[in-house]
Amino acid sequence: MDKSGAGISWTCTTSGNDYNKSDDHTGVSGSGRYRYGTVRRTNTPLPYIPERHEFYSDSDACSANHPPRHSIKPVQDFNALITQERMDYLMRISTHYGDRYSGKKHSQFATLIKQYTSASRRPLNHSEQSQLIPLLHGFKATAGWAWRSLTTTFHSFTSAGVFTPHKYMNEGSKETQAALLSTLLDAVILKCNQKPEAWDIDAQGTANLLWALAKLVDNGLELEKTPKLKEAVAALLTRVKTKAESKEEKDHFIPQHISNLLWAVAKLVDKGLELKKTPNLKEAVAALLPHVKTKAESKEEKDHFKPQEVSNLLWALAKLVDNGLKLKKLPKLKEVMAALFSQVKNKAESKEEKDHFKPQHLANLLWAVAKMVDNGLELEKTPKLKEALVALLPRVKTKAESTEEKDLFIPQHIANLLWALAKLVDNGLELEKTVKLNEAVTALLSHVKTKVESTKEKDHFKPQEVANLLWAVAKLVDNGLELEKMPKLKEVMAALLPQVKSKAESKEEKDHFNPQEVASLLWAVAKLVDNGLELEKIPKLKEAVAALLPRVKTKAESKEEKDRSQHIANLLWAVAKLVDNGLELEKTPNLNEALNALLPRVKTKAESKEEKDQFKPQHVANLLWALAKLVDNGLEKTVKLKEAVAALLVHVKTKAESKDEKDQFNTQAAANLLWAVAKLVDKGLELEKTAKLKETLAALLYQVATKAEPKEEKDRFTPQHIANLLWAVAKLGEAIELNLVKFTVDSLVDRISKNPQLSQQDISMSLWGVMVFCARFYLCFGRNNKNPLEKHIGELFSRLGNTSPDNIEAQTVIAMAASWLGRPCPVVPYYQTIISQSQSTFREQLQSSLPSLKIEEEKSLNSLPPVDLLLPDYNTVIDVQGPSHYASGDLKIRNGATLLKIALLKKSGFEVIEIPVNKLDHQDSMKIVIEQIKAKLAVLPEAHGSVSLSSGEWVADEAYFTADEGGQFSDDCYFTAEEYLEEQINKPKKRKRKRKKPVKTASR
């Protein structure tokens, strides 16, 4: 095998995904290992190559810069290698010996091609390939070929790039290329499946072949379109397992073979080979793992892994884990990684040159470690992992600061390293406590700016590298890296943002961002803005966002694009976060179009039955939060929006009721979901038409109540979560049954009352939520049945500091709390009064019907929000209730704000008449309402003068009525005007009530 790092195309990820890079290593130096000695390469035609020197390719995977072990004269003239005479000779010898031919001469020819490319330090170019391939139309492997000839030919052709597809290859060459590959694959399958097992199948050849197959796929050969390749892989995996489990010395894999085999398996899996559907794949990996551990722990020099092999192994294991190999189901995997981490530490701390990691190795190692951690390997529980990291970070800094060519990081390495460091920080590596980490980040950031500003093509970042870099910077900032304290960070962002804009607007395919990259970029920009980067002060930021939005629309509308659920969730979250931080919906070109294109995608994914389309709990929470935020900022409530919300709510119920831990919402997700539903309801989205909304809320609240008393720190609600939950539960009002609210709220209020570190906003939201719950309890059970939670109203009220007069919401909460507690109001809240047409018409009709009735309009009582109509002679309030008073479009389920207002008025001694606005739509229905009010007033004592507005002196009937024709609500005990009137007229003897005489006071 060539010394090209097993041809590894290193990979980097963002938020769980990665990309490939073409090889930056060339093939092995022009050396050949022969059975009896070393032979210099010549231009001699194949017929004259001495028969006794049979070539067998080495599978060395070290760097191309490694010094050659044999002196071989480079082949200078490619044309001298590919003469028609050579091809004719190969055909003659194959025909002459038939199935008795071992394939030796063919393998020697393939070796010469590989040696040419190794000496050139590059694979065949298009011109060379177009000369060679037509000559290979008769190049066929027969049943008699020896294993060694087969593996050497396959590996050599693959290394030289004979099978690599070129863009401008003609159809004839493609057919010849496919036929050559097919004949070699047939021979491999035949040989591997031979019964009894062919005696000449050895460990090295097996490793070489699997590497070659992986390399083919890595170079663009599609697995799904090449069934023979999958069959050959399956056949080889059986041999790998057999060799790995064999106790015979000749079957043992050397360290390099093990590294190459695991790299090959990982590469194939990464390119679409399914773990579950490929026979012997898991078994082969499981059989190789003990060999990795044994070699890593061995004290014998011959068993030691070289730096690149350690790097390759950890990369391969990380790739396998990232593609579904479960850490928990393979205990040996953790042991293997622990052994490899020790190797990483030893080599990183070694002073010997041969042990040093090159820039690419460092990038791969940190990527692999980050990927392992991201897939469940716990930093705190893996001591050797932290030790390895501590040893690697100074190496990263040294290489980043070095001016030597061999130490320089290429753009991909820089992107991978920053991505990996950000991922590790995101998973618990503390920035403040790891000085070497900060130093490594600082050193790498200098390179980002230099590369971006470079005019050399090789220094340019690819689209995904740009996305990874911005994602990494955003993640580091989100985890405590302060923008103000790191000037280079701002310089890096200033340099990267124009790159985002230019690539997003580019017409060249190679510059285009894929869906994941667009999602990562918008997520990163949103995170940076959320952490203090001001949109208005950085024009390039807005330009970058504006350039990305058309890409969002195009890809969302494309029928070919298969967006992952996570991308959609990230995109909507990012857009919502940007809008929440000042990006204006109406003034940002393409923003509304992008959103309208995304909403059907949300619905489609949410309704899909395929596992790959399923939203994770966090995705569901983020999506609903985003939609709620967008609606809160002016997004039109379209049919598409309602359909997306309805489809997501089904998932909320399913996941909330699931017993599977992976489906459980974490504390933040649960808090965000309830906040989102409450906000959507508050903004008028008619959710009562959503099937099983109440059951969904009940299932979610049960999870909240369970998490309210957690055993582990990670499961605890933060003060902000609790404040949001109390606000949301209160806002939904009668949409949640009273008993369920009590079950949820009790434990949450205890937690927040005991927490001394609450922001004024959290206190205000919590206080309002507690008051709404107490109001519901009061309306249902009356003033004599006091709720224990009322004590918290006083506690929270005492913790509210002075608020700005501009903070209308906070001032309103203070006024309501003072009223509830019967205390003087310390503020003068401002209330905006709007008289609707329905209210104005109704007042005129009521006044016309009762000319002597005194009616006051938009009156603020006891510093509470103004009532629509006040009948001071009867101490009665009439509220014409529009949609904003309800949690449902049918005007039946009252929201928290309405319930609190009613309760406060009743506590102040007023009768309350609620009239749903739909009862005033027609003249006839309005007359019925007025007649009902007349009947009500007929049984109320007239107040001769104003009623005292202080609490506790006026005892009113604890039930209140509404002019709605609906029935009773089980949890709030109110009845309709029709029922009241019927009892007053038809059953007067049974409906007598004793009332205290009103207390008269002088007018204020």
mmCIF file of C-alpha atoms in Angstrom, residues 557-814:
data_model
loop_
_atom_site.group_PDB
_atom_site.id
_atom_site.type_symbol
_atom_site.label_atom_id
_atom_site.label_comp_id
_atom_site.label_asym_id
_atom_site.label_seq_id
_atom_site.Cartn_x
_atom_site.Cartn_y
_atom_site.Cartn_z
ATOM 1 C CA GLU A 557 -38.416 24.508 -2.369
ATOM 2 C CA SER A 558 -36.120 22.056 -4.146
ATOM 3 C CA LYS A 559 -37.522 18.580 -4.731
ATOM 4 C CA GLU A 560 -34.049 17.072 -4.862
ATOM 5 C CA GLU A 561 -32.807 18.399 -1.534
ATOM 6 C CA LYS A 562 -33.387 16.101 1.407
ATOM 7 C CA ASP A 563 -33.025 18.393 4.380
ATOM 8 C CA ARG A 564 -32.397 16.735 7.691
ATOM 9 C CA SER A 565 -34.814 17.512 10.488
ATOM 10 C CA GLN A 566 -32.037 19.144 12.483
ATOM 11 C CA HIS A 567 -31.231 21.576 9.659
ATOM 12 C CA ILE A 568 -34.841 22.765 9.510
ATOM 13 C CA ALA A 569 -34.976 23.184 13.287
ATOM 14 C CA ASN A 570 -31.675 25.111 13.308
ATOM 15 C CA LEU A 571 -32.756 27.354 10.437
ATOM 16 C CA LEU A 572 -36.052 28.369 12.012
ATOM 17 C CA TRP A 573 -34.455 28.811 15.426
ATOM 18 C CA ALA A 574 -31.738 31.025 13.905
ATOM 19 C CA VAL A 575 -34.162 33.182 11.940
ATOM 20 C CA ALA A 576 -36.382 33.572 15.020
ATOM 21 C CA LYS A 577 -33.407 34.519 17.181
ATOM 22 C CA LEU A 578 -32.233 37.107 14.643
ATOM 23 C CA VAL A 579 -35.729 38.580 14.387
ATOM 24 C CA ASP A 580 -35.943 38.648 18.191
ATOM 25 C CA ASN A 581 -32.691 40.633 18.199
ATOM 26 C CA GLY A 582 -33.763 43.283 15.764
ATOM 27 C CA LEU A 583 -33.894 41.811 12.254
ATOM 28 C CA GLU A 584 -37.108 43.253 10.851
ATOM 29 C CA LEU A 585 -39.441 40.883 9.029
ATOM 30 C CA GLU A 586 -40.780 43.481 6.636
ATOM 31 C CA LYS A 587 -37.467 45.224 5.913
ATOM 32 C CA THR A 588 -35.316 42.138 5.285
ATOM 33 C CA PRO A 589 -35.480 40.953 1.655
ATOM 34 C CA ASN A 590 -36.346 37.288 1.177
ATOM 35 C CA LEU A 591 -36.998 36.676 4.899
ATOM 36 C CA ASN A 592 -40.752 36.104 4.597
ATOM 37 C CA GLU A 593 -40.242 34.057 1.431
ATOM 38 C CA ALA A 594 -37.677 31.846 3.170
ATOM 39 C CA LEU A 595 -40.030 31.284 6.106
ATOM 40 C CA ASN A 596 -42.982 30.460 3.856
ATOM 41 C CA ALA A 597 -40.818 27.919 2.033
ATOM 42 C CA LEU A 598 -39.676 26.299 5.303
ATOM 43 C CA LEU A 599 -43.092 25.867 6.931
ATOM 44 C CA PRO A 600 -44.341 23.110 4.573
ATOM 45 C CA ARG A 601 -41.029 21.285 5.221
ATOM 46 C CA VAL A 602 -41.769 21.345 8.937
ATOM 47 C CA LYS A 603 -45.202 19.846 8.362
ATOM 48 C CA THR A 604 -43.865 17.176 5.969
ATOM 49 C CA LYS A 605 -41.114 16.070 8.355
ATOM 50 C CA ALA A 606 -43.465 16.116 11.340
ATOM 51 C CA GLU A 607 -45.968 13.885 9.569
ATOM 52 C CA SER A 608 -43.367 11.517 8.097
ATOM 53 C CA LYS A 609 -43.280 7.949 9.380
ATOM 54 C CA GLU A 610 -39.651 7.411 8.348
ATOM 55 C CA GLU A 611 -37.183 7.298 11.219
ATOM 56 C CA LYS A 612 -34.641 9.525 9.452
ATOM 57 C CA ASP A 613 -37.230 12.320 9.301
ATOM 58 C CA GLN A 614 -38.186 12.186 12.959
ATOM 59 C CA PHE A 615 -37.641 15.316 14.999
ATOM 60 C CA LYS A 616 -35.765 14.834 18.257
ATOM 61 C CA PRO A 617 -37.361 16.343 21.392
ATOM 62 C CA GLN A 618 -35.040 19.340 21.231
ATOM 63 C CA HIS A 619 -35.923 19.944 17.564
ATOM 64 C CA VAL A 620 -39.653 19.972 18.387
ATOM 65 C CA ALA A 621 -39.076 22.414 21.245
ATOM 66 C CA ASN A 622 -36.837 24.681 19.134
ATOM 67 C CA LEU A 623 -39.286 24.713 16.238
ATOM 68 C CA LEU A 624 -42.313 25.628 18.338
ATOM 69 C CA TRP A 625 -40.267 28.221 20.233
ATOM 70 C CA ALA A 626 -39.127 29.700 16.913
ATOM 71 C CA LEU A 627 -42.616 29.820 15.430
ATOM 72 C CA ALA A 628 -43.937 31.455 18.598
ATOM 73 C CA LYS A 629 -41.140 34.035 18.521
ATOM 74 C CA LEU A 630 -41.795 34.822 14.871
ATOM 75 C CA VAL A 631 -45.527 35.209 15.454
ATOM 76 C CA ASP A 632 -44.720 37.420 18.465
ATOM 77 C CA ASN A 633 -42.657 39.595 16.114
ATOM 78 C CA GLY A 634 -45.291 39.960 13.443
ATOM 79 C CA LEU A 635 -45.266 36.826 11.286
ATOM 80 C CA GLU A 636 -48.645 36.465 9.634
ATOM 81 C CA LYS A 637 -50.768 33.605 10.999
ATOM 82 C CA THR A 638 -51.130 31.751 7.707
ATOM 83 C CA VAL A 639 -52.646 28.341 7.031
ATOM 84 C CA LYS A 640 -49.118 26.920 6.562
ATOM 85 C CA LEU A 641 -48.139 28.175 9.998
ATOM 86 C CA LYS A 642 -51.184 26.629 11.664
ATOM 87 C CA GLU A 643 -50.599 23.317 9.905
ATOM 88 C CA ALA A 644 -46.942 23.259 10.988
ATOM 89 C CA VAL A 645 -47.876 23.997 14.610
ATOM 90 C CA ALA A 646 -50.624 21.359 14.612
ATOM 91 C CA ALA A 647 -48.240 18.725 13.203
ATOM 92 C CA LEU A 648 -45.606 19.557 15.832
ATOM 93 C CA LEU A 649 -48.075 19.408 18.734
ATOM 94 C CA VAL A 650 -48.808 15.773 17.872
ATOM 95 C CA HIS A 651 -45.105 15.075 18.442
ATOM 96 C CA VAL A 652 -45.190 16.941 21.756
ATOM 97 C CA LYS A 653 -47.888 14.604 23.077
ATOM 98 C CA THR A 654 -46.204 11.456 21.732
ATOM 99 C CA LYS A 655 -42.804 12.318 23.170
ATOM 100 C CA ALA A 656 -44.189 13.594 26.470
ATOM 101 C CA GLU A 657 -46.025 10.301 26.989
ATOM 102 C CA SER A 658 -43.100 8.150 25.834
ATOM 103 C CA LYS A 659 -41.206 6.083 28.402
ATOM 104 C CA ASP A 660 -38.132 5.935 26.189
ATOM 105 C CA GLU A 661 -35.444 8.194 27.631
ATOM 106 C CA LYS A 662 -34.333 9.460 24.197
ATOM 107 C CA ASP A 663 -37.834 10.900 23.654
ATOM 108 C CA GLN A 664 -37.929 12.824 26.926
ATOM 109 C CA PHE A 665 -37.878 16.605 26.865
ATOM 110 C CA ASN A 666 -35.159 18.138 29.008
ATOM 111 C CA THR A 667 -35.973 20.963 31.398
ATOM 112 C CA GLN A 668 -35.246 23.751 28.935
ATOM 113 C CA ALA A 669 -37.215 22.065 26.146
ATOM 114 C CA ALA A 670 -40.247 21.555 28.420
ATOM 115 C CA ALA A 671 -40.139 25.192 29.541
ATOM 116 C CA ASN A 672 -39.737 26.440 25.953
ATOM 117 C CA LEU A 673 -42.620 24.290 24.706
ATOM 118 C CA LEU A 674 -45.117 25.555 27.272
ATOM 119 C CA TRP A 675 -43.931 29.116 26.687
ATOM 120 C CA ALA A 676 -44.369 28.653 22.920
ATOM 121 C CA VAL A 677 -47.881 27.198 23.153
ATOM 122 C CA ALA A 678 -48.921 29.972 25.538
ATOM 123 C CA LYS A 679 -47.437 32.652 23.289
ATOM 124 C CA LEU A 680 -49.149 31.254 20.178
ATOM 125 C CA VAL A 681 -52.454 31.192 22.037
ATOM 126 C CA ASP A 682 -51.837 34.714 23.324
ATOM 127 C CA LYS A 683 -51.264 35.880 19.756
ATOM 128 C CA GLY A 684 -54.559 34.462 18.574
ATOM 129 C CA LEU A 685 -53.569 31.216 16.926
ATOM 130 C CA GLU A 686 -56.684 29.077 17.275
ATOM 131 C CA LEU A 687 -55.265 25.947 18.849
ATOM 132 C CA GLU A 688 -58.559 24.620 20.188
ATOM 133 C CA LYS A 689 -59.065 23.087 16.739
ATOM 134 C CA THR A 690 -55.875 21.077 17.200
ATOM 135 C CA ALA A 691 -56.760 17.512 18.060
ATOM 136 C CA LYS A 692 -56.105 16.586 21.685
ATOM 137 C CA LEU A 693 -54.564 19.928 22.676
ATOM 138 C CA LYS A 694 -55.658 19.505 26.289
ATOM 139 C CA GLU A 695 -54.203 15.976 26.401
ATOM 140 C CA THR A 696 -50.950 17.320 24.931
ATOM 141 C CA LEU A 697 -50.695 20.007 27.601
ATOM 142 C CA ALA A 698 -51.559 17.497 30.317
ATOM 143 C CA ALA A 699 -48.802 15.110 29.185
ATOM 144 C CA LEU A 700 -46.293 17.943 29.036
ATOM 145 C CA LEU A 701 -47.226 19.275 32.453
ATOM 146 C CA TYR A 702 -46.836 15.831 33.956
ATOM 147 C CA GLN A 703 -43.231 15.838 32.700
ATOM 148 C CA VAL A 704 -42.715 19.304 34.154
ATOM 149 C CA ALA A 705 -44.021 18.209 37.539
ATOM 150 C CA THR A 706 -41.753 15.157 37.466
ATOM 151 C CA LYS A 707 -38.704 17.284 36.713
ATOM 152 C CA ALA A 708 -39.613 19.868 39.352
ATOM 153 C CA GLU A 709 -38.084 17.634 42.041
ATOM 154 C CA PRO A 710 -35.058 16.130 40.267
ATOM 155 C CA LYS A 711 -32.328 13.996 41.750
ATOM 156 C CA GLU A 712 -29.634 15.161 39.329
ATOM 157 C CA GLU A 713 -28.389 18.708 38.856
ATOM 158 C CA LYS A 714 -28.705 18.514 35.053
ATOM 159 C CA ASP A 715 -32.459 17.889 35.337
ATOM 160 C CA ARG A 716 -33.208 20.983 37.397
ATOM 161 C CA PHE A 717 -35.158 23.937 36.113
ATOM 162 C CA THR A 718 -33.273 27.220 36.186
ATOM 163 C CA PRO A 719 -35.033 30.261 37.696
ATOM 164 C CA GLN A 720 -35.724 31.526 34.184
ATOM 165 C CA HIS A 721 -37.285 28.180 33.205
ATOM 166 C CA ILE A 722 -39.555 28.298 36.267
ATOM 167 C CA ALA A 723 -40.580 31.882 35.582
ATOM 168 C CA ASN A 724 -41.398 30.979 31.968
ATOM 169 C CA LEU A 725 -43.343 27.900 33.075
ATOM 170 C CA LEU A 726 -45.406 29.814 35.634
ATOM 171 C CA TRP A 727 -46.131 32.513 33.063
ATOM 172 C CA ALA A 728 -47.108 29.945 30.413
ATOM 173 C CA VAL A 729 -49.338 27.828 32.651
ATOM 174 C CA ALA A 730 -51.040 30.983 33.880
ATOM 175 C CA LYS A 731 -51.431 32.399 30.370
ATOM 176 C CA LEU A 732 -53.239 29.288 29.114
ATOM 177 C CA GLY A 733 -55.891 29.782 31.787
ATOM 178 C CA GLU A 734 -58.793 27.346 31.551
ATOM 179 C CA ALA A 735 -57.098 25.363 28.777
ATOM 180 C CA ILE A 736 -55.425 23.421 31.614
ATOM 181 C CA GLU A 737 -57.542 21.858 34.332
ATOM 182 C CA LEU A 738 -57.214 23.327 37.792
ATOM 183 C CA ASN A 739 -56.082 20.133 39.513
ATOM 184 C CA LEU A 740 -53.300 19.619 36.983
ATOM 185 C CA VAL A 741 -52.172 23.219 37.415
ATOM 186 C CA LYS A 742 -52.011 22.776 41.191
ATOM 187 C CA PHE A 743 -50.015 19.558 40.782
ATOM 188 C CA THR A 744 -47.477 21.392 38.586
ATOM 189 C CA VAL A 745 -47.290 24.797 40.226
ATOM 190 C CA ASP A 746 -46.857 23.841 43.900
ATOM 191 C CA SER A 747 -43.315 22.466 43.584
ATOM 192 C CA LEU A 748 -42.215 25.126 41.089
ATOM 193 C CA VAL A 749 -43.257 28.029 43.305
ATOM 194 C CA ASP A 750 -41.429 26.555 46.292
ATOM 195 C CA ARG A 751 -38.259 26.355 44.219
ATOM 196 C CA ILE A 752 -38.421 29.915 42.943
ATOM 197 C CA SER A 753 -39.354 31.439 46.296
ATOM 198 C CA LYS A 754 -36.268 29.926 47.891
ATOM 199 C CA ASN A 755 -33.949 31.129 45.131
ATOM 200 C CA PRO A 756 -32.212 34.384 46.076
ATOM 201 C CA GLN A 757 -30.737 34.981 42.603
ATOM 202 C CA LEU A 758 -33.738 35.998 40.563
ATOM 203 C CA SER A 759 -33.848 38.770 38.002
ATOM 204 C CA GLN A 760 -36.561 41.373 38.343
ATOM 205 C CA GLN A 761 -38.176 40.030 35.176
ATOM 206 C CA ASP A 762 -38.250 36.482 36.594
ATOM 207 C CA ILE A 763 -39.822 37.759 39.828
ATOM 208 C CA SER A 764 -42.425 39.752 37.896
ATOM 209 C CA MET A 765 -43.381 36.804 35.656
ATOM 210 C CA SER A 766 -43.511 34.410 38.607
ATOM 211 C CA LEU A 767 -45.617 36.788 40.682
ATOM 212 C CA TRP A 768 -48.116 37.202 37.849
ATOM 213 C CA GLY A 769 -48.294 33.421 37.358
ATOM 214 C CA VAL A 770 -48.912 32.740 41.062
ATOM 215 C CA MET A 771 -51.637 35.412 41.153
ATOM 216 C CA VAL A 772 -53.424 33.846 38.186
ATOM 217 C CA PHE A 773 -53.415 30.451 39.857
ATOM 218 C CA CYS A 774 -54.725 31.943 43.127
ATOM 219 C CA ALA A 775 -57.376 33.791 41.094
ATOM 220 C CA ARG A 776 -58.619 30.525 39.588
ATOM 221 C CA PHE A 777 -58.736 28.946 43.018
ATOM 222 C CA TYR A 778 -60.597 31.975 44.398
ATOM 223 C CA LEU A 779 -63.177 31.983 41.579
ATOM 224 C CA CYS A 780 -63.885 28.299 42.043
ATOM 225 C CA PHE A 781 -63.838 27.943 45.828
ATOM 226 C CA GLY A 782 -64.486 31.448 47.136
ATOM 227 C CA ARG A 783 -62.647 33.727 49.551
ATOM 228 C CA ASN A 784 -63.174 31.519 52.593
ATOM 229 C CA ASN A 785 -61.152 28.643 51.161
ATOM 230 C CA LYS A 786 -57.712 30.257 51.084
ATOM 231 C CA ASN A 787 -55.021 28.814 48.874
ATOM 232 C CA PRO A 788 -51.632 28.122 50.554
ATOM 233 C CA LEU A 789 -49.866 29.646 47.536
ATOM 234 C CA GLU A 790 -51.202 33.102 48.409
ATOM 235 C CA LYS A 791 -48.347 33.531 50.895
ATOM 236 C CA HIS A 792 -45.932 33.579 47.941
ATOM 237 C CA ILE A 793 -47.681 36.639 46.479
ATOM 238 C CA GLY A 794 -46.487 38.704 49.415
ATOM 239 C CA GLU A 795 -42.991 37.202 49.327
ATOM 240 C CA LEU A 796 -42.492 37.868 45.646
ATOM 241 C CA PHE A 797 -44.094 41.319 45.834
ATOM 242 C CA SER A 798 -41.620 42.345 48.546
ATOM 243 C CA ARG A 799 -38.708 41.327 46.274
ATOM 244 C CA LEU A 800 -39.802 43.496 43.362
ATOM 245 C CA GLY A 801 -37.626 46.589 43.174
ATOM 246 C CA ASN A 802 -38.352 49.933 41.584
ATOM 247 C CA THR A 803 -39.331 49.577 37.969
ATOM 248 C CA SER A 804 -39.111 52.070 35.170
ATOM 249 C CA PRO A 805 -42.369 53.815 34.252
ATOM 250 C CA ASP A 806 -41.668 52.626 30.716
ATOM 251 C CA ASN A 807 -41.973 49.006 31.852
ATOM 252 C CA ILE A 808 -45.757 48.892 31.597
ATOM 253 C CA GLU A 809 -46.056 45.140 32.171
ATOM 254 C CA ALA A 810 -44.048 45.218 35.416
ATOM 255 C CA GLN A 811 -46.014 48.244 36.699
ATOM 256 C CA THR A 812 -49.282 46.458 35.963
ATOM 257 C CA VAL A 813 -48.137 43.366 37.900
ATOM 258 C CA ILE A 814 -47.171 45.555 40.887
#
